[in-house]
Coordinates of C-alpha atoms in Angstrom, one line a residue:
X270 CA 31.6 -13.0 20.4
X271 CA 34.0 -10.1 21.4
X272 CA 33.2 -6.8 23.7
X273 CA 33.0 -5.2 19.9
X274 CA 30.3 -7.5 18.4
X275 CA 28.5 -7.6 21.6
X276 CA 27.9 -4.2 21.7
X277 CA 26.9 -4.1 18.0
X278 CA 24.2 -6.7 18.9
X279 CA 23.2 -5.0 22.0
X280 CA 22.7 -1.8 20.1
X281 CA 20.9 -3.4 16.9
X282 CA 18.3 -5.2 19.8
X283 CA 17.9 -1.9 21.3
X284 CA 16.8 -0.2 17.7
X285 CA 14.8 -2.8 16.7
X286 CA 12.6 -2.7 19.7
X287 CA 12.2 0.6 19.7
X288 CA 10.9 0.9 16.2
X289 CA 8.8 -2.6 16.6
X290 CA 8.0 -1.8 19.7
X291 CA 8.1 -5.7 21.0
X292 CA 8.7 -6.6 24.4
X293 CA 12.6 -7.6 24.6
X294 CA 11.8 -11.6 25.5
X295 CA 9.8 -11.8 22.1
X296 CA 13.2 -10.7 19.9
X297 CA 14.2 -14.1 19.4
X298 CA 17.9 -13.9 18.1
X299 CA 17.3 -16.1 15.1
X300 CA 13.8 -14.6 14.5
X301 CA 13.2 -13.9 11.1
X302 CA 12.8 -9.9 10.5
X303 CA 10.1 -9.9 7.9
X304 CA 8.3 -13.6 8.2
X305 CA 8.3 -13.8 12.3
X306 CA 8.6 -10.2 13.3
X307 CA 6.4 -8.5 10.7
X308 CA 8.8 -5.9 10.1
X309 CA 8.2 -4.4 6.5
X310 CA 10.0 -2.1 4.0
X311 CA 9.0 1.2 6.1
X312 CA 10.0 -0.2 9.5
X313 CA 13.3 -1.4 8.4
X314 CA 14.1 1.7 6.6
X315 CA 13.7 3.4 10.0
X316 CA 15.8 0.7 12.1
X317 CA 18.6 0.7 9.3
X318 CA 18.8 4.7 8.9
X319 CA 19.0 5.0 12.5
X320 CA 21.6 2.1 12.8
X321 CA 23.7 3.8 10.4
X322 CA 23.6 7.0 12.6
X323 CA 24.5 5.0 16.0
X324 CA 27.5 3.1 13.9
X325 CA 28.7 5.5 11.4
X326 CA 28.3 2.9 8.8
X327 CA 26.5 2.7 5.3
X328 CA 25.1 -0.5 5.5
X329 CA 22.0 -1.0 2.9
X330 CA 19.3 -3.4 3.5
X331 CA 16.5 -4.9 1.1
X332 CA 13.1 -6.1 2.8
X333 CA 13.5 -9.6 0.8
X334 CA 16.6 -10.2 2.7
X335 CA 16.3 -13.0 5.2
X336 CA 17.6 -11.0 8.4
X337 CA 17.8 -12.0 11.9
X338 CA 19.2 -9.8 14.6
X339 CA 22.2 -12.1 14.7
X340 CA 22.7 -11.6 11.1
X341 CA 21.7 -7.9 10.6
X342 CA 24.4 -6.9 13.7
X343 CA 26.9 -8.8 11.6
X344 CA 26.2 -6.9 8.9
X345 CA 27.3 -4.0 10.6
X346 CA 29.9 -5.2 12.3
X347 CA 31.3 -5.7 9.1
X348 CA 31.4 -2.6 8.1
X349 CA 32.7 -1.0 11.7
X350 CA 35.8 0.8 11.4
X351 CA 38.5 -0.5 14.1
X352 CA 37.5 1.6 17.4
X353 CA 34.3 3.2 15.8
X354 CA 32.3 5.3 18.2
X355 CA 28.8 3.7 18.6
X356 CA 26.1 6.6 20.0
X357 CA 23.5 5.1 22.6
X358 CA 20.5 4.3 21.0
X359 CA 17.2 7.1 22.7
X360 CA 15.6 4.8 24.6
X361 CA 11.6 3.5 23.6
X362 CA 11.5 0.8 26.8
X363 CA 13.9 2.1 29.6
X364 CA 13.8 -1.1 31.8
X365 CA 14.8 -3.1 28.1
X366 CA 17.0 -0.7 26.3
X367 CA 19.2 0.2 29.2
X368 CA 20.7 -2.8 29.2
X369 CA 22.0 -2.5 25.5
X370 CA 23.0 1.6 26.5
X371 CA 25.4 0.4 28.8
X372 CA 26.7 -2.3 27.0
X373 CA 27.6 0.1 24.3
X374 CA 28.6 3.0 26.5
X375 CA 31.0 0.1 28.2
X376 CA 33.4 0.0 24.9
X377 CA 32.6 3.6 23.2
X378 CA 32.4 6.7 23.9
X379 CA 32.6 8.9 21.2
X380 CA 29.8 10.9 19.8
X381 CA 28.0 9.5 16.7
X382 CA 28.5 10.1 13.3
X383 CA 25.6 13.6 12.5
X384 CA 22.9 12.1 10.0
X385 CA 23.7 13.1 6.7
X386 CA 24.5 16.3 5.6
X387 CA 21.9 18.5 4.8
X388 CA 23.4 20.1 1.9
X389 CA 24.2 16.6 0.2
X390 CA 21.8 14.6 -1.9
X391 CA 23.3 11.0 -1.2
X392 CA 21.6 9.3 1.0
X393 CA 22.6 6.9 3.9
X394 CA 24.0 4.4 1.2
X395 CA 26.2 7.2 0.0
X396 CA 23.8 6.3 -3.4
X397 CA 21.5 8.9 -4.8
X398 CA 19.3 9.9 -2.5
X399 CA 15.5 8.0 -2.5
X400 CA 12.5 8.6 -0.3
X401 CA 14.1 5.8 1.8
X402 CA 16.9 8.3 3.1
X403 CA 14.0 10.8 5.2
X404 CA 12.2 8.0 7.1
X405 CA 13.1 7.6 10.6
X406 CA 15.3 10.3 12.7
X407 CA 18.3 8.4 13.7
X408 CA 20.0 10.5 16.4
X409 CA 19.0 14.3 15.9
X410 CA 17.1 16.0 18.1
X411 CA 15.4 18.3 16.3
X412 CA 12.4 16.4 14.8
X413 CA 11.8 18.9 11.8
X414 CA 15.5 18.0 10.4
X415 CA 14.7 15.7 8.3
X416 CA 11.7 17.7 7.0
X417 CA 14.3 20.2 5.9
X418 CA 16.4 17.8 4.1
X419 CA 13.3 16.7 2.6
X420 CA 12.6 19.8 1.4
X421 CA 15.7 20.5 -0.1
X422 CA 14.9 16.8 -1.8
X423 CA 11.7 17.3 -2.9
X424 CA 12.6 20.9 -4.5
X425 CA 15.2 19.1 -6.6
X426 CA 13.1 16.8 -8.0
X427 CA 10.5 19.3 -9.1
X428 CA 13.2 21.2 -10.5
X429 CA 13.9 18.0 -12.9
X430 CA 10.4 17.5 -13.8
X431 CA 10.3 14.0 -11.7
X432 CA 7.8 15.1 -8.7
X433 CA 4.2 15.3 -9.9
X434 CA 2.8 14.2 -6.8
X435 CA -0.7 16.2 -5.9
X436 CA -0.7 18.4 -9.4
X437 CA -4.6 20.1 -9.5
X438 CA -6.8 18.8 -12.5
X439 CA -9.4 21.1 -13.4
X440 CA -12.9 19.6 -13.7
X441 CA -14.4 16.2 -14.1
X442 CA -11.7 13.3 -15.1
X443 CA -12.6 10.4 -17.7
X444 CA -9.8 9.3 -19.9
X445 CA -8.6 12.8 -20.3
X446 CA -8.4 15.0 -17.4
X447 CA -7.4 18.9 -17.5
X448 CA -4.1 18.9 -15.5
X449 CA -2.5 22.5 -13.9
X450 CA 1.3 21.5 -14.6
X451 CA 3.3 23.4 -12.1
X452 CA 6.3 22.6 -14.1
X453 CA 5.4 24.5 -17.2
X454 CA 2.8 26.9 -15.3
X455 CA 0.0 26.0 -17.9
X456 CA -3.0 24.2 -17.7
X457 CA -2.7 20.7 -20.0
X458 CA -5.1 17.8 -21.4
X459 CA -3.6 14.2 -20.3
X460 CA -4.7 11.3 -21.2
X461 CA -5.2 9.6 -18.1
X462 CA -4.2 6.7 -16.6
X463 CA -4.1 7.3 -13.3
X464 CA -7.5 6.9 -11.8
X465 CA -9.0 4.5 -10.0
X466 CA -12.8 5.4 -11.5
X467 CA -12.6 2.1 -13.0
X468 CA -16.4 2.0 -14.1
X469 CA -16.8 5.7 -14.9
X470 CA -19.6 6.2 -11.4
X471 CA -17.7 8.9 -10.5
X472 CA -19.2 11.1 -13.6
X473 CA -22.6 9.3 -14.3
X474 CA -25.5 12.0 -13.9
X475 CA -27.6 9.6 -12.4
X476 CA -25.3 9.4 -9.8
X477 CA -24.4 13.4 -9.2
X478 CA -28.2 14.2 -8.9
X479 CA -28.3 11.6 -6.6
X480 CA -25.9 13.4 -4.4
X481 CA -27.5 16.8 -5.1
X482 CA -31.1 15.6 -4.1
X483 CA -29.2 14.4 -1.0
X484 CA -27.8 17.4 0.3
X485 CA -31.2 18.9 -0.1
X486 CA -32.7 16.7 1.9
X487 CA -30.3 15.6 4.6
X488 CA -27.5 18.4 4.0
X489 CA -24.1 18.7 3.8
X490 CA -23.1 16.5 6.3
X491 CA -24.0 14.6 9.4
X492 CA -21.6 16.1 12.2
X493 CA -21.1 13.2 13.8
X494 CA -20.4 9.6 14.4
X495 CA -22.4 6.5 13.3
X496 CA -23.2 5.6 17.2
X497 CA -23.9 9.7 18.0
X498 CA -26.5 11.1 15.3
X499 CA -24.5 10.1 12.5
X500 CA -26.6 7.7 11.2
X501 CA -29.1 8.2 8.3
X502 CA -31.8 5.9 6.5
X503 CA -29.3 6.3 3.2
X504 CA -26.4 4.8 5.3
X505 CA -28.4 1.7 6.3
X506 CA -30.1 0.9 2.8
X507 CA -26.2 1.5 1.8
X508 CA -25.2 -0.8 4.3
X509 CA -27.5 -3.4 2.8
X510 CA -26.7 -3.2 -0.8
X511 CA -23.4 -3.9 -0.3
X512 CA -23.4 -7.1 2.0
X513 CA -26.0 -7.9 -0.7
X514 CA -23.2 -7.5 -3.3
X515 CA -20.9 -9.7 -1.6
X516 CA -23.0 -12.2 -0.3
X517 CA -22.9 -11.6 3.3
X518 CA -25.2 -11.0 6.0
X519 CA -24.2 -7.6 7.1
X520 CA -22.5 -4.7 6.5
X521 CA -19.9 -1.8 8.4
X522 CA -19.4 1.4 6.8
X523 CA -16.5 3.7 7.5
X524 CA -15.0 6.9 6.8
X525 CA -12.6 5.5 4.8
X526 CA -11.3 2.1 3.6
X527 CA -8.0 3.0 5.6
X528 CA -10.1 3.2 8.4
X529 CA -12.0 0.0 7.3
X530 CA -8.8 -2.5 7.7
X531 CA -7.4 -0.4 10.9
X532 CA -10.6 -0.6 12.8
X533 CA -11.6 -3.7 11.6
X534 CA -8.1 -6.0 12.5
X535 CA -7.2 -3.7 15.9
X536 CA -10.5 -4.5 17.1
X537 CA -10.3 -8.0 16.1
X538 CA -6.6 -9.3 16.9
X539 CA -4.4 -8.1 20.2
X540 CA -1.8 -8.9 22.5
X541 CA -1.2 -12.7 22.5
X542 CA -2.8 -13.3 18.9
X543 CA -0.9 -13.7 15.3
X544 CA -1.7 -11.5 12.6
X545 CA -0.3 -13.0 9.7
X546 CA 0.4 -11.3 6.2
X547 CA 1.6 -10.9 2.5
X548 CA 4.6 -8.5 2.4
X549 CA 3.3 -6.6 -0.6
X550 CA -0.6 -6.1 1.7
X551 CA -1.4 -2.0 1.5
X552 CA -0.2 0.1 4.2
X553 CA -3.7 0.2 5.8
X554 CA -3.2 -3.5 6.5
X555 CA 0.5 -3.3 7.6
X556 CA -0.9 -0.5 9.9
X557 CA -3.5 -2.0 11.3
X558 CA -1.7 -4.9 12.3
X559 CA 0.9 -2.9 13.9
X560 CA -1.9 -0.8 15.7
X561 CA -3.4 -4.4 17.3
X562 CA -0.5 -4.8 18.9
X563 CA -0.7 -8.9 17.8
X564 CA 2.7 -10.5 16.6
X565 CA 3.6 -10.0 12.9
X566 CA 4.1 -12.0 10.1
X567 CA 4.8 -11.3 6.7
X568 CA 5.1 -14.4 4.3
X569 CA 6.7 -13.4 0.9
X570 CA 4.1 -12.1 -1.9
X571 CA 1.8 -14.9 -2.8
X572 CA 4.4 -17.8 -1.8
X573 CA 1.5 -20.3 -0.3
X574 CA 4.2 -23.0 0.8
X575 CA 6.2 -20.1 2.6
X576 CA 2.4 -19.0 4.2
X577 CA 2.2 -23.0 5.5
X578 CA 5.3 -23.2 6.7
X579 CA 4.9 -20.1 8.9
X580 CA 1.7 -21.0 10.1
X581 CA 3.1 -24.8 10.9
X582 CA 6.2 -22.8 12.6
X583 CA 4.2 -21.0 14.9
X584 CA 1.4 -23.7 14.9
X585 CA 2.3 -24.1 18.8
X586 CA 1.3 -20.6 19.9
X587 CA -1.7 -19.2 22.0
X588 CA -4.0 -17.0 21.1
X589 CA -6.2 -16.6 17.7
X590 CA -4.4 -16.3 14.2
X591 CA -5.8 -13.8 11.3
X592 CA -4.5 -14.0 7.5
X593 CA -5.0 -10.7 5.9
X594 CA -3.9 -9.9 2.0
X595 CA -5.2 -7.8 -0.5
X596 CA -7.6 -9.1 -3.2
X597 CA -6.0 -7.6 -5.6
X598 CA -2.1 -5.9 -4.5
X599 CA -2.9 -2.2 -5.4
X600 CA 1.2 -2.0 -6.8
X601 CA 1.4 -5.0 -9.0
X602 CA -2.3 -5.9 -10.1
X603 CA -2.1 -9.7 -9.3
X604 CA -4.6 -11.6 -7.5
X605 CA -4.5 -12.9 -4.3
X606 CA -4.1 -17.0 -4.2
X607 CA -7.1 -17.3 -2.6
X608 CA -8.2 -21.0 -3.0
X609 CA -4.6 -21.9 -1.8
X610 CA -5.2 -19.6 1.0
X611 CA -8.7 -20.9 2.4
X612 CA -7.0 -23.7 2.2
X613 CA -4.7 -23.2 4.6
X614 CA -6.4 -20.8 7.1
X615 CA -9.1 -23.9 7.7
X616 CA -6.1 -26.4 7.9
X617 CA -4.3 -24.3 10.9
X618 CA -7.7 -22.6 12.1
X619 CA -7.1 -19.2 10.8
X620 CA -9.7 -16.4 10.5
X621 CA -9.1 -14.6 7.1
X622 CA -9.0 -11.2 5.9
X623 CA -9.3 -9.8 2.6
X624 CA -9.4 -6.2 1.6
X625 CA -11.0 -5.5 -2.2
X626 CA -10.2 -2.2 -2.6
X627 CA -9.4 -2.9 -5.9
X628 CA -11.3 -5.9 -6.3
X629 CA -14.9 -4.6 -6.0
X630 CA -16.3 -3.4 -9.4
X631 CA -13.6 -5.3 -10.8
X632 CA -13.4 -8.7 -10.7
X633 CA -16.3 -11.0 -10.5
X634 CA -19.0 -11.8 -13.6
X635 CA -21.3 -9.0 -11.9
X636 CA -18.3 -7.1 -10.0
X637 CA -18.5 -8.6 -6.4
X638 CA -14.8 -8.8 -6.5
X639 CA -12.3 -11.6 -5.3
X640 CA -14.5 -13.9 -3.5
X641 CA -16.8 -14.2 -6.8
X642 CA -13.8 -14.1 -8.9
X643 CA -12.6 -17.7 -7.3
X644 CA -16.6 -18.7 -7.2
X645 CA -15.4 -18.6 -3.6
X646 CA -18.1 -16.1 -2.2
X647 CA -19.5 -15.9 0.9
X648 CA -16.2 -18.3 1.8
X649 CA -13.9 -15.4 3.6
X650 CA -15.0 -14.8 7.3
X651 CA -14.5 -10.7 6.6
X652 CA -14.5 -8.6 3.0
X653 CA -13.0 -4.9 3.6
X654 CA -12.9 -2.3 0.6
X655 CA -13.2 1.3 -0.1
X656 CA -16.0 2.9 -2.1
X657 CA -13.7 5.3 -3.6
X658 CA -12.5 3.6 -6.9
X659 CA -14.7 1.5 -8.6
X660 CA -17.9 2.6 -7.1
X661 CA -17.1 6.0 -7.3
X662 CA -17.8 7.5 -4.2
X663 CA -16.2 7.9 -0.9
X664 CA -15.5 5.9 2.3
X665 CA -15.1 2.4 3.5
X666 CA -16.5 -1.1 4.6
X667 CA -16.6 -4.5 6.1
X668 CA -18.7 -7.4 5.6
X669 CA -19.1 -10.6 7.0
X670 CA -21.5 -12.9 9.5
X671 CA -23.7 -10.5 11.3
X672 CA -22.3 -11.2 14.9
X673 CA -19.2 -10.1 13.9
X674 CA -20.9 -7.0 12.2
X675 CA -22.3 -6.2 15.2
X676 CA -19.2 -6.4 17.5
X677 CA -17.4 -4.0 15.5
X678 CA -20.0 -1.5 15.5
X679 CA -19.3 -1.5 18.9
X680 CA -15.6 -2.2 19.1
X681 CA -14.0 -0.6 16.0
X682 CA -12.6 3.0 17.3
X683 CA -12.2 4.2 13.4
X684 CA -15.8 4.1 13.0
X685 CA -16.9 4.4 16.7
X686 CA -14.7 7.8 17.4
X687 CA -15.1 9.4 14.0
X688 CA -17.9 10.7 11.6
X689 CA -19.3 8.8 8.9
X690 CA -19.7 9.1 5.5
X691 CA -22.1 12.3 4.4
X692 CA -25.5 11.0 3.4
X693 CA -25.0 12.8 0.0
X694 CA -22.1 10.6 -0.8
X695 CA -23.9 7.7 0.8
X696 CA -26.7 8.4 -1.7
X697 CA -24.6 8.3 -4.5
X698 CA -23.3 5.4 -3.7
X699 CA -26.4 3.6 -3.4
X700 CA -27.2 4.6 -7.4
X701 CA -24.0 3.4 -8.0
X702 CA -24.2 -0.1 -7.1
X703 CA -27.7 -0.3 -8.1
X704 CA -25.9 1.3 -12.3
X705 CA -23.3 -1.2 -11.7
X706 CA -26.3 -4.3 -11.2
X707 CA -28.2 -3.3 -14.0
X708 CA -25.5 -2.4 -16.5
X709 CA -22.8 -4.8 -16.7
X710 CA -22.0 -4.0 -20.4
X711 CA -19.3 -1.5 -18.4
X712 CA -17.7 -4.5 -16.6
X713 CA -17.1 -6.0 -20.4
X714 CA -15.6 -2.9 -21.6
X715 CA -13.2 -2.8 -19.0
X716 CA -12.2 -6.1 -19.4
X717 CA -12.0 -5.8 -22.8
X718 CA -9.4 -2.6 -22.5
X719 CA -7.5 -4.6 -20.1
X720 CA -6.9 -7.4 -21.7
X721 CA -6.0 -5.5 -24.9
X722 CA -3.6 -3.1 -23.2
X723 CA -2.0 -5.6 -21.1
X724 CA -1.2 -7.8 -24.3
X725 CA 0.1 -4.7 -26.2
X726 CA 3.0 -4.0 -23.5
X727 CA 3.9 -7.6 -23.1
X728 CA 4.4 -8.0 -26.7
X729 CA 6.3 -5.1 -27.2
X730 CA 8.3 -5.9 -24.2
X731 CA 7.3 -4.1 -21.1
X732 CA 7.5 -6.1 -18.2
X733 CA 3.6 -6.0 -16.6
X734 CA 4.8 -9.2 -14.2
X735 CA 1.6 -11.1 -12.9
X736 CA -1.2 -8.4 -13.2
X737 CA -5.0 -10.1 -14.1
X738 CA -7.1 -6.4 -13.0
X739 CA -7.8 -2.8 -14.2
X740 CA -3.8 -2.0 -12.7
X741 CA -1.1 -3.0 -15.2
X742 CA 2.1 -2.2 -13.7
X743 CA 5.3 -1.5 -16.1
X744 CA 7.9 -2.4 -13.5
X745 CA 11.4 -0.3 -14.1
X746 CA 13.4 -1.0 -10.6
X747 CA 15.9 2.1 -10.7
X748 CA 14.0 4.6 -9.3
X749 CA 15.6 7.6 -11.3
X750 CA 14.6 6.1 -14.4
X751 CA 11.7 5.2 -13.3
X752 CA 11.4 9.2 -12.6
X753 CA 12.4 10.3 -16.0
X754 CA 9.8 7.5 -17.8
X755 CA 7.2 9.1 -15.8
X756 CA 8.3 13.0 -16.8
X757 CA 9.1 12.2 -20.6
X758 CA 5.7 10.3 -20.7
X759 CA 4.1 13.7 -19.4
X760 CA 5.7 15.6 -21.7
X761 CA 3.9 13.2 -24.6
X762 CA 0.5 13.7 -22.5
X763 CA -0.1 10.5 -20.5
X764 CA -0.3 10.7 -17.2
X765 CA 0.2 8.0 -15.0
X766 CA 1.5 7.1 -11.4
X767 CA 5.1 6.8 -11.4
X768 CA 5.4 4.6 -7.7
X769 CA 8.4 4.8 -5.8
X770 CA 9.3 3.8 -2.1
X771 CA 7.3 4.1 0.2
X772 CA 4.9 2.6 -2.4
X773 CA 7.5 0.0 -3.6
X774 CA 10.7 -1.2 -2.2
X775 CA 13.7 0.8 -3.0
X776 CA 15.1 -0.9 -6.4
X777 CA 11.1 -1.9 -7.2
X778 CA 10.3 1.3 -9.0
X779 CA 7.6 1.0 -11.5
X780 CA 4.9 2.9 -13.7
X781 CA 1.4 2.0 -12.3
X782 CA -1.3 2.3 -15.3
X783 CA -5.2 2.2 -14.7
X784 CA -7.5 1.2 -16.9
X785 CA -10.8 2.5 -17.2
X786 CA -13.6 1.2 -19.2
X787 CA -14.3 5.2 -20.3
X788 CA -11.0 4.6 -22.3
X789 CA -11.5 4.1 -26.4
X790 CA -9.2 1.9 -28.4
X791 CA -7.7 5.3 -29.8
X792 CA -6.8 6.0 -26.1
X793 CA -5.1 2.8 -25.7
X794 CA -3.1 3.0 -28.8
X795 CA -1.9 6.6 -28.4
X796 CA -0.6 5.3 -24.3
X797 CA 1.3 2.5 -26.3
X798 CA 3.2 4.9 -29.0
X799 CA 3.9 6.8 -26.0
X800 CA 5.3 4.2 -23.4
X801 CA 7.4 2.8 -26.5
X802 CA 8.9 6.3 -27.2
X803 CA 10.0 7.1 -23.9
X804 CA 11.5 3.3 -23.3
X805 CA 13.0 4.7 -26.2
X806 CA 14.5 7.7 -25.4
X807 CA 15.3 6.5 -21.9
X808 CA 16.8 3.2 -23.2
X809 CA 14.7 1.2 -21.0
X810 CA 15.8 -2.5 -21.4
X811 CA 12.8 -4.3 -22.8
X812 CA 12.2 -8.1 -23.5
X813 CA 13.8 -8.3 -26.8
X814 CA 12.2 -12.1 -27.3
X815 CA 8.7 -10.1 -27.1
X816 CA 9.4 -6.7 -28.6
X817 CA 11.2 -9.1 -31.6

């Protein structure tokens, strides 16, 4: 290796420690980015903006890419200009970065190349700019520059219609929700297919005077946490119900189902164990994980042989080994392999993890979720989920064997350090799940929407890839037409989530459609003449074998 390429490598160590924050012996040269380092699409866009900053290069990296440090520092080596400057990466560890710093300072001197102009809508890859382009800092130091750049971003694409992100609906949602659109200042009906109110809870009056008798009784909220005051009778019987629901012998409630998975795995996994899981988990998961501070792995999505040979790879290792994946993947709307998986975790004594966020009131013959789904339940060591889709209320949980149960209550900082749950909202939730047991004619009718809806688009072409749930996505790729399918579609009246990085991958754009069971086959044929019109008019390449 020449002074050149050793100073590339020194500098590309330095970045990616500082954004994985590893300790410098475990950055194994050949180590795998994404399968032995755990670093995912977020994390890399950071290391890869900032790299480009240090190098003055445009280098573009996808997450499915089989990096090592050796091979992403040849990358940019490649793309070097003879006698480039390289800028000295700020450093995270000084004892471990200094070492690269003056390896770099050694052969260059010259300042770096400024991140991207402000006034310019390209991005790093000298494309058109995505979301990708404002995560990270690279060099400046002014923190807020990016949020400038963003700014000027973000305005554009309201201008064009493309950014709908946090418009105000106006009353209760069902399969039509009153919508303020910013973009042409007037209040519009939508037919919606972007809620997660998968069972219609949310709107039930049985429920609401629930939560109004509630607040009566217990008031608006508790003012504090679980351990401090915070608990009421309502969260225990709440509690209960649900590890009745899934089988298991005890039951965690959180603030959120974010909080569920970060409490829940940091207090679980540290320093010295392996966290292990799929690239395409939610960002709670990938979170928590990082928040442990346990080495990272991420197999690719669903790939059971890949997940085998990373946990005989590593087989060697001290420490304790978790699998976590989503029940169902919140972005694509397939279910987790689970039968493979158990599998596996018993084979290379694994504990496993499974968040049914979108598997609860879903999946199952009375809604349980994944576990039920496989007739696997009562099989996973620990269930997490949120109560804010499905069951239509708010917060998060964790079930499992009551020892477990117990240590987290203890050991979990996201429920220990924060406040729970309103009773009010815990009382609703308790007539929820007790609507959802003694109704399960709404489970059939939102099967039976699903299955019709998700036919529909395959035979007219629409590629829906492997979703089995209530989320059908219509996967695009480019993000900008991803953008206009989503604005022409509003300007028919459907509204639905039009997912771009950081939800996806850059080049993974896609429309993400919910299914409720509150939708009417009149519903679901209107979203159909409308997603075929605006392939239509946005020339959308469909499967012409189907749509024949």
């Amino acid at each position: 290796m020449n002074a050149a390429h050793h100073d590339i490598a020194a500098t590309v160590r330095a970045v990616v420690q500082k954004h994985s924050q590893y300790a410098d012996e475990a950055l194994q040269d050949h180590a795998l980015l994404q399968e032995d380092l755990g670093i995912d699409s977020i994390m890399l866009a950071g290391i890869v903006s900032e790299l480009n900053s240090l190098l003055q290069t445009r280098v573009s990296v996808s997450p499915g890419d089989s990096d090592t440090l050796v091979s992403l520092s040849a990358r940019f080596a490649a793309q070097l200009p003879a006698q480039a400057p390289v800028q000295q990466p700020p450093s995270a560890d000084p004892a471990a970065l200094a070492r690269a710093a003056v390896a770099a300072a050694a052969a260059f001197s010259a300042p770096a190349l400024a991140t991207a102009d402000s006034s310019s809508s390209t991005g790093s890859s000298g494309s058109k700019a995505t979301m990708r382009d404002f995560v990270g800092n690279g060099t400046d130091p002014d923190i807020f520059t990016k949020t400038r750049r963003f700014q000027r971003f973000q305005r554009e694409r309201a201008e064009q219609g493309h950014f709908w992100y946090g418009m105000a609906s106006r009353g209760r949602s069902s399969n039509r929700a009153r919508i303020f659109d910013r973009h042409e200042g007037r209040e519009r009906e939508f037919l919606l297919f972007a809620s997660n109110n998968y069972l219609g809870l949310a709107n039930d009056e049985r429920v609401l005077d629930a939560i109004q008798q509630a607040s009566r009784e217990y008031g608006a909220t508790n003012t504090g946490s679980r351990l401090i005051a915070g608990t009421t009778e309502v969260h225990q019987v709440l509690e209960r119900k649900l590890a009745q629901l899934k089988g298991r012998e005890d039951c965690l409630v959180f603030p959120s189902g974010y909080s569920a998975n970060l409490g829940t795995i940091a207090a679980l996994v540290g320093p010295g164990d392996q966290v292990i899981g799929d690239v395409y988990n939610h960002m709670s998961i990938q979170d928590g994980c990082k928040l442990s501070g346990a080495t990272r792995r991420l197999y690719p999505h669903n790939d059971m042989q890949a997940l085998e040979d990373m946990l005989a790879r590593h087989e060697d290792q001290s420490g304790g080994r978790l699998i976590v994946a989503d029940g169902v993947f919140s972005m694509h709307g397939d279910i987790v392999h689970l039968p493979e998986l158990l599998k596996l975790a018993q084979r290379y004594q694994a504990r496993v993890l499974i968040d049914e966020a979108h598997s609860t009131g879903v999946l199952g013959t009375t809604g349980s979720g994944t576990t039920e789904h496989f007739q696997l339940k009562g099989r996973v060591d620990l269930e997490v989920g949120t109560m804010s889709k499905a069951l239509g209320g708010q917060g998060g949980f964790v079930v499992g064997d009551a020892e477990v149960i117990d240590y987290l209550r203890y050991y979990a900082n996201s429920y220990v350090f924060a406040a729970t749950i309103p009773a009010p909202v815990a009382a609703g939730l308790n007539a929820s799940l007790d609507i959802m047991a003694a109704e399960p004619e709404r489970l059939a009718r939102l099967w039976s929407n699903i299955d019709y809806l998700k036919a529909s688009l395959d035979r007219l072409g629409f590629d829906t890839e492997q979703s089995n749930s209530a989320i059908i996505p219509v996967r695009i790729g480019d993000e900008t037409l991803a953008m206009n399918m989503g604005r022409s579609l509003r300007r028919r009246g459907l509204y639905c989530q039009t997912v771009v990085f950081p939800g996806v991958a850059v080049g993974d754009a896609r429309l993400r459609i919910s299914v409720l069971e509150s939708h009417t086959r009149q519903d679901l044929d209107q979203a159909l003449d409308m997603l075929l019109a605006a392939a239509q008019e946005n020339r959308l390449p469909l499967h012409e074998a189907l749509a024949a």
